[in-house]
PDB file of C-alpha atoms in Angstrom:
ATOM      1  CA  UNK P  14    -186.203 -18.078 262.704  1.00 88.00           C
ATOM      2  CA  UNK P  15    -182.468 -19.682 261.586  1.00 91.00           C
ATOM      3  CA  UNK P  16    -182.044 -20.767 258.457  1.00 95.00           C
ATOM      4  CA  UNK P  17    -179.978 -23.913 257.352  1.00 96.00           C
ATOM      5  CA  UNK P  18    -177.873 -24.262 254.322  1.00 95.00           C
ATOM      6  CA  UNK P  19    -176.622 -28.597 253.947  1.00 95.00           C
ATOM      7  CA  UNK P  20    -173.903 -28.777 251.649  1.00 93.00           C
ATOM      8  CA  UNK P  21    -174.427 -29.446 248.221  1.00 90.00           C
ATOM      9  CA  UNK P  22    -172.433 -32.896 247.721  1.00 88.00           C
ATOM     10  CA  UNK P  23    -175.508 -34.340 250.155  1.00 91.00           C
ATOM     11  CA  UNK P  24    -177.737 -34.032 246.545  1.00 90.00           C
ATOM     12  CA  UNK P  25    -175.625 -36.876 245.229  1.00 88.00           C
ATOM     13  CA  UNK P  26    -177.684 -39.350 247.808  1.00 90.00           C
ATOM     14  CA  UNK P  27    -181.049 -37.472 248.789  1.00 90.00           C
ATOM     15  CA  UNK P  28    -182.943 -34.363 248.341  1.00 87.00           C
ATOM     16  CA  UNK P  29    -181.803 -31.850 251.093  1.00 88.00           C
ATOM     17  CA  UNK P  30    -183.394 -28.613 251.716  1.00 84.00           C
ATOM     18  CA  UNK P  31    -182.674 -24.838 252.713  1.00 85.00           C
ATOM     19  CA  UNK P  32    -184.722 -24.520 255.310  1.00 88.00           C
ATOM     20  CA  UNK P  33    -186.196 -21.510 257.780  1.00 92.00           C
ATOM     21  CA  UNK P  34    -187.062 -23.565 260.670  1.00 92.00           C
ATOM     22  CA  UNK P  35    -188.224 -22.659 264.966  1.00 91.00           C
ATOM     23  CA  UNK P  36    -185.268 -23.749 266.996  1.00 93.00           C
ATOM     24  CA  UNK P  37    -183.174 -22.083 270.037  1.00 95.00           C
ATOM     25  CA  UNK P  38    -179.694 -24.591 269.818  1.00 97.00           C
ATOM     26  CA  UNK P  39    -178.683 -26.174 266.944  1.00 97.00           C
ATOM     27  CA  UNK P  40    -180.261 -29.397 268.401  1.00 97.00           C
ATOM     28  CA  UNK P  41    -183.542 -28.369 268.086  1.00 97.00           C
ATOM     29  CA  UNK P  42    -182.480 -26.137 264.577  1.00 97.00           C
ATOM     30  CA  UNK P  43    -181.477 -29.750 262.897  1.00 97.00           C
ATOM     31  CA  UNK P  44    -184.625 -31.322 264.442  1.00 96.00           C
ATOM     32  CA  UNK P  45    -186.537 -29.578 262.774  1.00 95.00           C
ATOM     33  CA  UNK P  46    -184.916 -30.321 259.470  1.00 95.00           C
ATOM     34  CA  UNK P  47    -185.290 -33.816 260.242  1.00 95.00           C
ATOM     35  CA  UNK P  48    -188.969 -34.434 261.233  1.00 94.00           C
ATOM     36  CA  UNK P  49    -189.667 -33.680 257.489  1.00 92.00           C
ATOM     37  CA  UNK P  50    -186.432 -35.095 256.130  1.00 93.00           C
ATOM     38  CA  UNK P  51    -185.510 -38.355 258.399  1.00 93.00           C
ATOM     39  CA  UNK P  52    -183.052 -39.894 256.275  1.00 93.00           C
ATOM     40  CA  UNK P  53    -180.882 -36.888 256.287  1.00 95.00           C
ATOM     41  CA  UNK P  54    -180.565 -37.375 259.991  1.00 96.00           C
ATOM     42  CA  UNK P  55    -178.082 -40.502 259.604  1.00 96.00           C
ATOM     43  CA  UNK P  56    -176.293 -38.381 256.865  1.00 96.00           C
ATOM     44  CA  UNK P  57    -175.541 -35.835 259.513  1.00 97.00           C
ATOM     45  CA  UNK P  58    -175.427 -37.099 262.968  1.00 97.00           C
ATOM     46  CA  UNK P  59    -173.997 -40.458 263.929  1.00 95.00           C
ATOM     47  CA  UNK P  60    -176.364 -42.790 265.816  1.00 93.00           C
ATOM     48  CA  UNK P  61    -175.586 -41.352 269.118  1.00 92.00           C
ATOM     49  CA  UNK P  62    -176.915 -38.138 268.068  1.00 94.00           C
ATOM     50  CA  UNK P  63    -173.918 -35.874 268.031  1.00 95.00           C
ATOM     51  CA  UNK P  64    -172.073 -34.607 264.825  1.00 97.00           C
ATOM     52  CA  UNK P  65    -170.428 -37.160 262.444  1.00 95.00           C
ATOM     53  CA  UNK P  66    -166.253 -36.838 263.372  1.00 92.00           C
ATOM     54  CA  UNK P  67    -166.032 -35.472 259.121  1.00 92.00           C
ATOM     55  CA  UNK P  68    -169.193 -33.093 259.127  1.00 95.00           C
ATOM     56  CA  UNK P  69    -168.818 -29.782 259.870  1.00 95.00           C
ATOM     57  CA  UNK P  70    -171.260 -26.655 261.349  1.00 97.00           C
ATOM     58  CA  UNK P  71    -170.819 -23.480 260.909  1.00 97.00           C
ATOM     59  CA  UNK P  72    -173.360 -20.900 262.569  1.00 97.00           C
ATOM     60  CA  UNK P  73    -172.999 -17.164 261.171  1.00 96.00           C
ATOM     61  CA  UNK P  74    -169.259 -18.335 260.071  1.00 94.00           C
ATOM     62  CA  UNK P  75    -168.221 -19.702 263.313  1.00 96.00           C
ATOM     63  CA  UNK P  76    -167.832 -23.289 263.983  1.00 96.00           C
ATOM     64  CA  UNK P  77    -170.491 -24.972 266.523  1.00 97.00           C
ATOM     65  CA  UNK P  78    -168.406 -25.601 269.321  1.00 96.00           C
ATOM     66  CA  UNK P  79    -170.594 -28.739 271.376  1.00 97.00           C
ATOM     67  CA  UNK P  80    -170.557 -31.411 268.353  1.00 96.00           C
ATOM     68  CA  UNK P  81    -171.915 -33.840 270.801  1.00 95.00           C
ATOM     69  CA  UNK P  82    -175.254 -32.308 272.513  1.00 96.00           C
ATOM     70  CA  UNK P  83    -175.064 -29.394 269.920  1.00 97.00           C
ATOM     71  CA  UNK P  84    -176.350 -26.729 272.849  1.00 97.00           C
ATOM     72  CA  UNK P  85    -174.956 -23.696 270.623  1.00 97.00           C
ATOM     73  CA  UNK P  86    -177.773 -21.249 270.854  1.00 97.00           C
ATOM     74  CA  UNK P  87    -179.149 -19.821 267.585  1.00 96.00           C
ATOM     75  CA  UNK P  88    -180.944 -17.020 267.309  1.00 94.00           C
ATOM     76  CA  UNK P  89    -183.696 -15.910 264.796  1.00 93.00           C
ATOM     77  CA  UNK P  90    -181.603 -14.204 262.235  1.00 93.00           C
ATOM     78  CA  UNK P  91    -179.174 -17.022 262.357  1.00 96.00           C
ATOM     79  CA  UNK P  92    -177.665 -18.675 259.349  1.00 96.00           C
ATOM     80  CA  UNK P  93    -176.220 -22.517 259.757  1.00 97.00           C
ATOM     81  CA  UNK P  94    -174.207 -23.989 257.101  1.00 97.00           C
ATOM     82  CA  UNK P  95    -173.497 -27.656 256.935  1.00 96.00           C
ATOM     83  CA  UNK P  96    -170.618 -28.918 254.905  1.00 93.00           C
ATOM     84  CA  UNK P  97    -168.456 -32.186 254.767  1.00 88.00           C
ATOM     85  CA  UNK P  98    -164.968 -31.458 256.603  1.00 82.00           C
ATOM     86  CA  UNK P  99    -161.728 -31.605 254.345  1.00 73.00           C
ATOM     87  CA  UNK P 100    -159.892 -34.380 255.459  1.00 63.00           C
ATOM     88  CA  UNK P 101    -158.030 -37.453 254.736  1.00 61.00           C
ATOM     89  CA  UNK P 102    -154.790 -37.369 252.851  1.00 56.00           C
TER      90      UNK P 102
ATOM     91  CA  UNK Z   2    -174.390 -72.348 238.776  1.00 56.00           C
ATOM     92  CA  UNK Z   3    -175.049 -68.632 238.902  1.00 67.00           C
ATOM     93  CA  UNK Z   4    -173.501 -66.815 236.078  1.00 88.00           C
ATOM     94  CA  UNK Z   5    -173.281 -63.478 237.387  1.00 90.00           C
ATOM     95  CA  UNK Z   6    -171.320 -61.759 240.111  1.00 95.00           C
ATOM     96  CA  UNK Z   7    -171.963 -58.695 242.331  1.00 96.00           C
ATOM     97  CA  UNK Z   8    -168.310 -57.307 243.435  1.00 97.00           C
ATOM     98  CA  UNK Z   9    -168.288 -54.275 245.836  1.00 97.00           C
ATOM     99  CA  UNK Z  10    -165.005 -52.542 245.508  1.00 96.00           C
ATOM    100  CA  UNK Z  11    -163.609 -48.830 247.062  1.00 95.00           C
ATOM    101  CA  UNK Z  12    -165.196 -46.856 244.052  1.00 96.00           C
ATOM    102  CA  UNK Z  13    -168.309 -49.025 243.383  1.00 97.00           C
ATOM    103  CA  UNK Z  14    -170.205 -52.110 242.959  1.00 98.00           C
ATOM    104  CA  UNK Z  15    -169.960 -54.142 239.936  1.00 98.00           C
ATOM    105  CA  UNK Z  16    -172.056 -56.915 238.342  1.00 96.00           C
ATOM    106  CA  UNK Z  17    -170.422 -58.802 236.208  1.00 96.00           C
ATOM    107  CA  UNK Z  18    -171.835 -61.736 233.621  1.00 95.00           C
ATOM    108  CA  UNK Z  19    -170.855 -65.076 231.836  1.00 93.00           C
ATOM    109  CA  UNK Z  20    -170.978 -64.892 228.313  1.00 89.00           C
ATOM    110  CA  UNK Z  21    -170.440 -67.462 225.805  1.00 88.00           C
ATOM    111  CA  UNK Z  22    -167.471 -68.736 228.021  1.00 88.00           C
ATOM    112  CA  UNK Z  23    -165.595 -64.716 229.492  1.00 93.00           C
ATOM    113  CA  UNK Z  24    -166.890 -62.435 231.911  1.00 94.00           C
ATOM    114  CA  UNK Z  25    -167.694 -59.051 231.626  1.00 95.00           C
ATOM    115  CA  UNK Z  26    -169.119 -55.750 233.354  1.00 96.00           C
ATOM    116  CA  UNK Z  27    -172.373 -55.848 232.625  1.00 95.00           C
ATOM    117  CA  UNK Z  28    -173.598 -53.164 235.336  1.00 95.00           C
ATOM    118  CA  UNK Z  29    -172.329 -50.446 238.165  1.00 97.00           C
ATOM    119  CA  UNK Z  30    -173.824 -48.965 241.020  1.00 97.00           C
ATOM    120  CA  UNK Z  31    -172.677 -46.463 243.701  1.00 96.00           C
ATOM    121  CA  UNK Z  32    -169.491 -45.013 241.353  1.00 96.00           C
ATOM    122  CA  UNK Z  33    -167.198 -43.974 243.189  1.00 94.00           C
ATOM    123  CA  UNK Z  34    -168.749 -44.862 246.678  1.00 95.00           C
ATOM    124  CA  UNK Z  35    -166.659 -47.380 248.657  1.00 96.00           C
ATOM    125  CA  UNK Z  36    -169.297 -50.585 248.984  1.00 97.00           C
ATOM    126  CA  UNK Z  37    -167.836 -52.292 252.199  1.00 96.00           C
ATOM    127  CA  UNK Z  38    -170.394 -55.430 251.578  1.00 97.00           C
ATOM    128  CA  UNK Z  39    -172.359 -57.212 248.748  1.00 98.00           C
ATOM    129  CA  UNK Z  40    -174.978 -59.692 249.453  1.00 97.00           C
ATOM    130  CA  UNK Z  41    -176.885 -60.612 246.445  1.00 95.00           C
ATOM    131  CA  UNK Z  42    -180.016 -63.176 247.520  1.00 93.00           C
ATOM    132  CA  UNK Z  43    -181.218 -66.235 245.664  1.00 90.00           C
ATOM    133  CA  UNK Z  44    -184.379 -64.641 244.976  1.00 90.00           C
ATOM    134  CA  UNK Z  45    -182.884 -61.747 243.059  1.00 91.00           C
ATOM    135  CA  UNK Z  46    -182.806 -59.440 245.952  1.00 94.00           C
ATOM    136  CA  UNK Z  47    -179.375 -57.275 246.069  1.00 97.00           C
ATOM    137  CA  UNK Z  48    -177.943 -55.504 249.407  1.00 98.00           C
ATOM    138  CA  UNK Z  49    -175.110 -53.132 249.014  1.00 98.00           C
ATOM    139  CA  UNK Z  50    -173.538 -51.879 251.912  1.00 98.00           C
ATOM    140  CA  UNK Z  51    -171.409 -48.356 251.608  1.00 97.00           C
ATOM    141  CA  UNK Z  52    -168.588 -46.949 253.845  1.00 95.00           C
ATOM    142  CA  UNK Z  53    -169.387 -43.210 253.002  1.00 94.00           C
ATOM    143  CA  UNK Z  54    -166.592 -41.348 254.609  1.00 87.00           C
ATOM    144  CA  UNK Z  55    -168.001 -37.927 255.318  1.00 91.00           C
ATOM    145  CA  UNK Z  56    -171.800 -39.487 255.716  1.00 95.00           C
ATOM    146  CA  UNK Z  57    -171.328 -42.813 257.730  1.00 96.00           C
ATOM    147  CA  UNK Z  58    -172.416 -46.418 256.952  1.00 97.00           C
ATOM    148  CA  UNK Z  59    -175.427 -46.546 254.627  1.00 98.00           C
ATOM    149  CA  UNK Z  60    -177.353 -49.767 252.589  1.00 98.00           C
ATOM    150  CA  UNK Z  61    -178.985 -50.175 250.010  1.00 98.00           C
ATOM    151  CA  UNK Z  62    -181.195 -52.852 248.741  1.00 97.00           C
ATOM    152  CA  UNK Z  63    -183.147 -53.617 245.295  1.00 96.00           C
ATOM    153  CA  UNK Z  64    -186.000 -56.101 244.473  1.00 93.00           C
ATOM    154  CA  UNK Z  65    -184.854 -57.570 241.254  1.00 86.00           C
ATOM    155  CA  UNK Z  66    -184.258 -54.846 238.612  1.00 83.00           C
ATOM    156  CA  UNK Z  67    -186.517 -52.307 240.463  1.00 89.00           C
ATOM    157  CA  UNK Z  68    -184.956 -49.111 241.657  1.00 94.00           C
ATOM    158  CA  UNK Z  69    -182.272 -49.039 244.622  1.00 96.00           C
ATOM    159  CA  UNK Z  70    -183.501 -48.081 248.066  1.00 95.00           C
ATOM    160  CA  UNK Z  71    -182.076 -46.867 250.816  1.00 96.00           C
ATOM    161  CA  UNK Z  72    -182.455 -48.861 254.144  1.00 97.00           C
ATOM    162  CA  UNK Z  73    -182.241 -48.384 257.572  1.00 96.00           C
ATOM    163  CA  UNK Z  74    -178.528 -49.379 259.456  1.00 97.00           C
ATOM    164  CA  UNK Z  75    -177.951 -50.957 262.560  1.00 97.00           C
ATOM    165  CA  UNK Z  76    -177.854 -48.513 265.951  1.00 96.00           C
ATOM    166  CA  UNK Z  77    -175.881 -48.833 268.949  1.00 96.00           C
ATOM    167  CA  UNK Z  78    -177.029 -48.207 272.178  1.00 94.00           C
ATOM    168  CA  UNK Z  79    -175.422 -45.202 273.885  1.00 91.00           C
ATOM    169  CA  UNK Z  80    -172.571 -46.201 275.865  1.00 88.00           C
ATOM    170  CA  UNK Z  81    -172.989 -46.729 279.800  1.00 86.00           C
ATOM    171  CA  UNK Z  82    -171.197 -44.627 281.514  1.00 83.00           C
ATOM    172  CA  UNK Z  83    -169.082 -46.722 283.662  1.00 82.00           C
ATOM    173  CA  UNK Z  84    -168.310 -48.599 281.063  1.00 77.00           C
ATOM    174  CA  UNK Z  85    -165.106 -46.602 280.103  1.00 75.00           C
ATOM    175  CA  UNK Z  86    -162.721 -48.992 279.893  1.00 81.00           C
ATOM    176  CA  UNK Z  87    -164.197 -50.294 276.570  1.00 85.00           C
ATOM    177  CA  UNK Z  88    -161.831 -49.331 274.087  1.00 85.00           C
ATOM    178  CA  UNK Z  89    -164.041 -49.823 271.092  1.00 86.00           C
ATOM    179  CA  UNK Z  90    -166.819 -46.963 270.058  1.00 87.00           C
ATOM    180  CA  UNK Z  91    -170.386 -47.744 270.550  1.00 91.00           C
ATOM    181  CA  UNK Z  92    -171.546 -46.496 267.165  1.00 93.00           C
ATOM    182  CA  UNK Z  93    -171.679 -47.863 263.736  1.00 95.00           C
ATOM    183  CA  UNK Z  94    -168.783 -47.748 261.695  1.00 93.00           C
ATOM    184  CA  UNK Z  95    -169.027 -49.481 259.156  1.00 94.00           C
ATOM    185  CA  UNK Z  96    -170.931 -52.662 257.814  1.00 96.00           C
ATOM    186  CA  UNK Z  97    -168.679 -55.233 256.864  1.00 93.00           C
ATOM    187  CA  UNK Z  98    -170.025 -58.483 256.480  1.00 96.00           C
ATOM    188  CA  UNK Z  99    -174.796 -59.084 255.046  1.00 97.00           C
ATOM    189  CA  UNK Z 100    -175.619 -62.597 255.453  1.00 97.00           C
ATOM    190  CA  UNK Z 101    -179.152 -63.994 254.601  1.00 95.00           C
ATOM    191  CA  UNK Z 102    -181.422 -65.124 257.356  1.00 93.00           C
ATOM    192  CA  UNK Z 103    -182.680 -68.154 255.813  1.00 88.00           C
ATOM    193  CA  UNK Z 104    -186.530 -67.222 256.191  1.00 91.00           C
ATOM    194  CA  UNK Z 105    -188.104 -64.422 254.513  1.00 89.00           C
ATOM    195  CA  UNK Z 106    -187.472 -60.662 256.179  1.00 91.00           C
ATOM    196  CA  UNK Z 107    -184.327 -61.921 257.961  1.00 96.00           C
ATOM    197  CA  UNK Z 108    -180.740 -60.461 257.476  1.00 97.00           C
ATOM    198  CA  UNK Z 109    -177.571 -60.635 259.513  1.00 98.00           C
ATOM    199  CA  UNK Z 110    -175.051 -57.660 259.490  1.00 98.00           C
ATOM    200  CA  UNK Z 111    -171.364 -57.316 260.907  1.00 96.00           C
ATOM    201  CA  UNK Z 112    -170.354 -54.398 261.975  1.00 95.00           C
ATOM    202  CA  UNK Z 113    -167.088 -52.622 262.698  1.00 92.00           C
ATOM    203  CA  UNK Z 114    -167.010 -52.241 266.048  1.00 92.00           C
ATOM    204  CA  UNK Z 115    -167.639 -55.692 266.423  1.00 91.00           C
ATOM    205  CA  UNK Z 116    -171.387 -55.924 266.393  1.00 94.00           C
ATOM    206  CA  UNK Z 117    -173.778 -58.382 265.121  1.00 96.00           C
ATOM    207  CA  UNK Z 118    -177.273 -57.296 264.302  1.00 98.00           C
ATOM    208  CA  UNK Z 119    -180.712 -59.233 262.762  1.00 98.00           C
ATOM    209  CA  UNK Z 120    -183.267 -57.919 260.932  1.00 98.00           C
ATOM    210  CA  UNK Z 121    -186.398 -59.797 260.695  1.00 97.00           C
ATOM    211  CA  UNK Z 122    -188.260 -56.909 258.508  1.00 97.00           C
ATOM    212  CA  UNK Z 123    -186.476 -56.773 255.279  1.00 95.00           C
ATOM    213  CA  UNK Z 124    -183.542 -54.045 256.541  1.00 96.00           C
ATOM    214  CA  UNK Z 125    -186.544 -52.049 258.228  1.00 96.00           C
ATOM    215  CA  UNK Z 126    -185.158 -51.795 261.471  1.00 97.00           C
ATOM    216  CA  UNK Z 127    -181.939 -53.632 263.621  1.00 98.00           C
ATOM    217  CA  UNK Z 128    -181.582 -55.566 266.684  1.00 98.00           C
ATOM    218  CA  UNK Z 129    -178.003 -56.148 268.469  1.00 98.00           C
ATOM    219  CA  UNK Z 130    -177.199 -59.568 269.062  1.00 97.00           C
ATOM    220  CA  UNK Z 131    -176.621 -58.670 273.064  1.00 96.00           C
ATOM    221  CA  UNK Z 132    -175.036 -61.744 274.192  1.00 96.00           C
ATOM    222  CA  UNK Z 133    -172.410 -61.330 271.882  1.00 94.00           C
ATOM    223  CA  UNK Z 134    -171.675 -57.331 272.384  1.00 93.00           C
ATOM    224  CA  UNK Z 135    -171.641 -57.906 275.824  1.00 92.00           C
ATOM    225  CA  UNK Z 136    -168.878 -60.982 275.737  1.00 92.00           C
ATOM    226  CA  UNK Z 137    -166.029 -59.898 278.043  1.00 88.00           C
ATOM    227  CA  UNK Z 138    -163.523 -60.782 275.014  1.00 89.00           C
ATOM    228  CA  UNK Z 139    -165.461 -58.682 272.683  1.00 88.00           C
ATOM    229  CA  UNK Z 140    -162.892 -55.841 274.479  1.00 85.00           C
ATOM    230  CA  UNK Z 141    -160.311 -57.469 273.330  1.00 85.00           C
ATOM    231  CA  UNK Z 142    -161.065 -58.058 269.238  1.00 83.00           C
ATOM    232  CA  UNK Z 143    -159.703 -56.623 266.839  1.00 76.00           C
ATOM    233  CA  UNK Z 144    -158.516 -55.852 263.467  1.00 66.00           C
ATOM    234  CA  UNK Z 145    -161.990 -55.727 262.114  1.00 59.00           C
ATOM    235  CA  UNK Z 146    -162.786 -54.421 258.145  1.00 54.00           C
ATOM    236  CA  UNK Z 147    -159.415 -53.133 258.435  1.00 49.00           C
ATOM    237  CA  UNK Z 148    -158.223 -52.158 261.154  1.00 48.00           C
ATOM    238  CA  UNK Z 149    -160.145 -50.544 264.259  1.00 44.00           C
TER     239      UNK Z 149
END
């Protein structure tokens, strides 16, 4: 089963956990994660579902590529990191 | 006359008291979070929106001097598909304007885009204000919490 990492800096506004969860696509990876944490949902998608425009996902150090139905496959051994994107200036 | 304030700033929210004739900081909340709105009810009820720029548009409420809790924030609807000559995003942005509802449970909320929504459960859940998202010169607003 993947495993999901969420960025540290999330800590400052809720508990957030590392988490071995079922899944096949990212979609149904985060899901998971979120039927036992719904708040975090909001801190990590936008309300159409797809990845907030400064959040970033990285799956076995490779960015997700469909940050609005988030179809990447993930496989068993998978590891998914969630951070907050550098940006602004 | 109420003798305290609640001022939502880019790295906070500040209450700030009357005593013996000056003002001063008597309390912060959210340091270093930009609070986009403050709406701070006559029955000691106190709504804090925040413009989190990584995390999205979040708010907070507290009953009194209880403990703050996080809320629920307006949703769009996804948008149709032939509408794509909207310019404007259908998602929450940021909440820019909390007005009371003048009966117990309700609260208004602005958005950017330019949305209005009620809430008739204490921040539990949202309803769009359809009539007005759906105005044919709602495409044309602009300049919203800031620019849009």
């Amino acid at each position: 089963m993947p495993t999901i990492n969420f960025t540290r800096q999330l800590e400052r506004f809720l508990k957030v956990p590392c988490a071995t969860v079922e899944g096949a696509t990212l979609r149904e990876a985060l899901a998971a994660v979120f039927a036992s944490h719904p708040t975090l949902r909001g801190y990590v998608l936008d309300d159409q579902g797809a990845l907030r425009r400064h959040v970033a996902v990285y799956i076995n150090g490779r960015p997700a590529k469909d940050r609005t139905q988030l179809a990447d496959p993930v496989g068993p051994d998978d590891e998914i990191y969630v951070f907050q994107a550098l940006s602004g200036g | 006359m109420s003798e305290r304030l609640h001022i939502g700033t880019r790295k906070g929210m500040f209450e700030v008291a009357r005593h013996d004739g000056a003002w001063d900081i008597v309390d912060a909340h959210f340091l270093g979070d930009p609070v986009s709105a403050v709406l701070a009810e006559a029955d000691g009820t106190v709504w804090a929106a925040l413009d989190l720029g990584h995390f999205g548009a979040k708010l907070w409420r507290r009953n009194g001097a209880g403990a703050w809790r996080e809320m629920a924030v307006p949703q769009y609807p996804p948008k149709p598909p032939d509408d794509s000559d909207d310019p404007h995003p259908w998602s929450l942005g940021q909440i820019w304007a909390l007005e009371p509802g003048g009966i117990a449970g309700r609260l208004w909320a602005g958005t950017m885009p330019g949305g209005l929504f009620r809430s008739d459960d204490g921040g539990a859940s949202w309803v769009l204000n359809e009539a007005l998202w759906h105005m044919p010169e709602r495409r044309q607003w602009m300049g919203v919490a800031g620019g849009e």
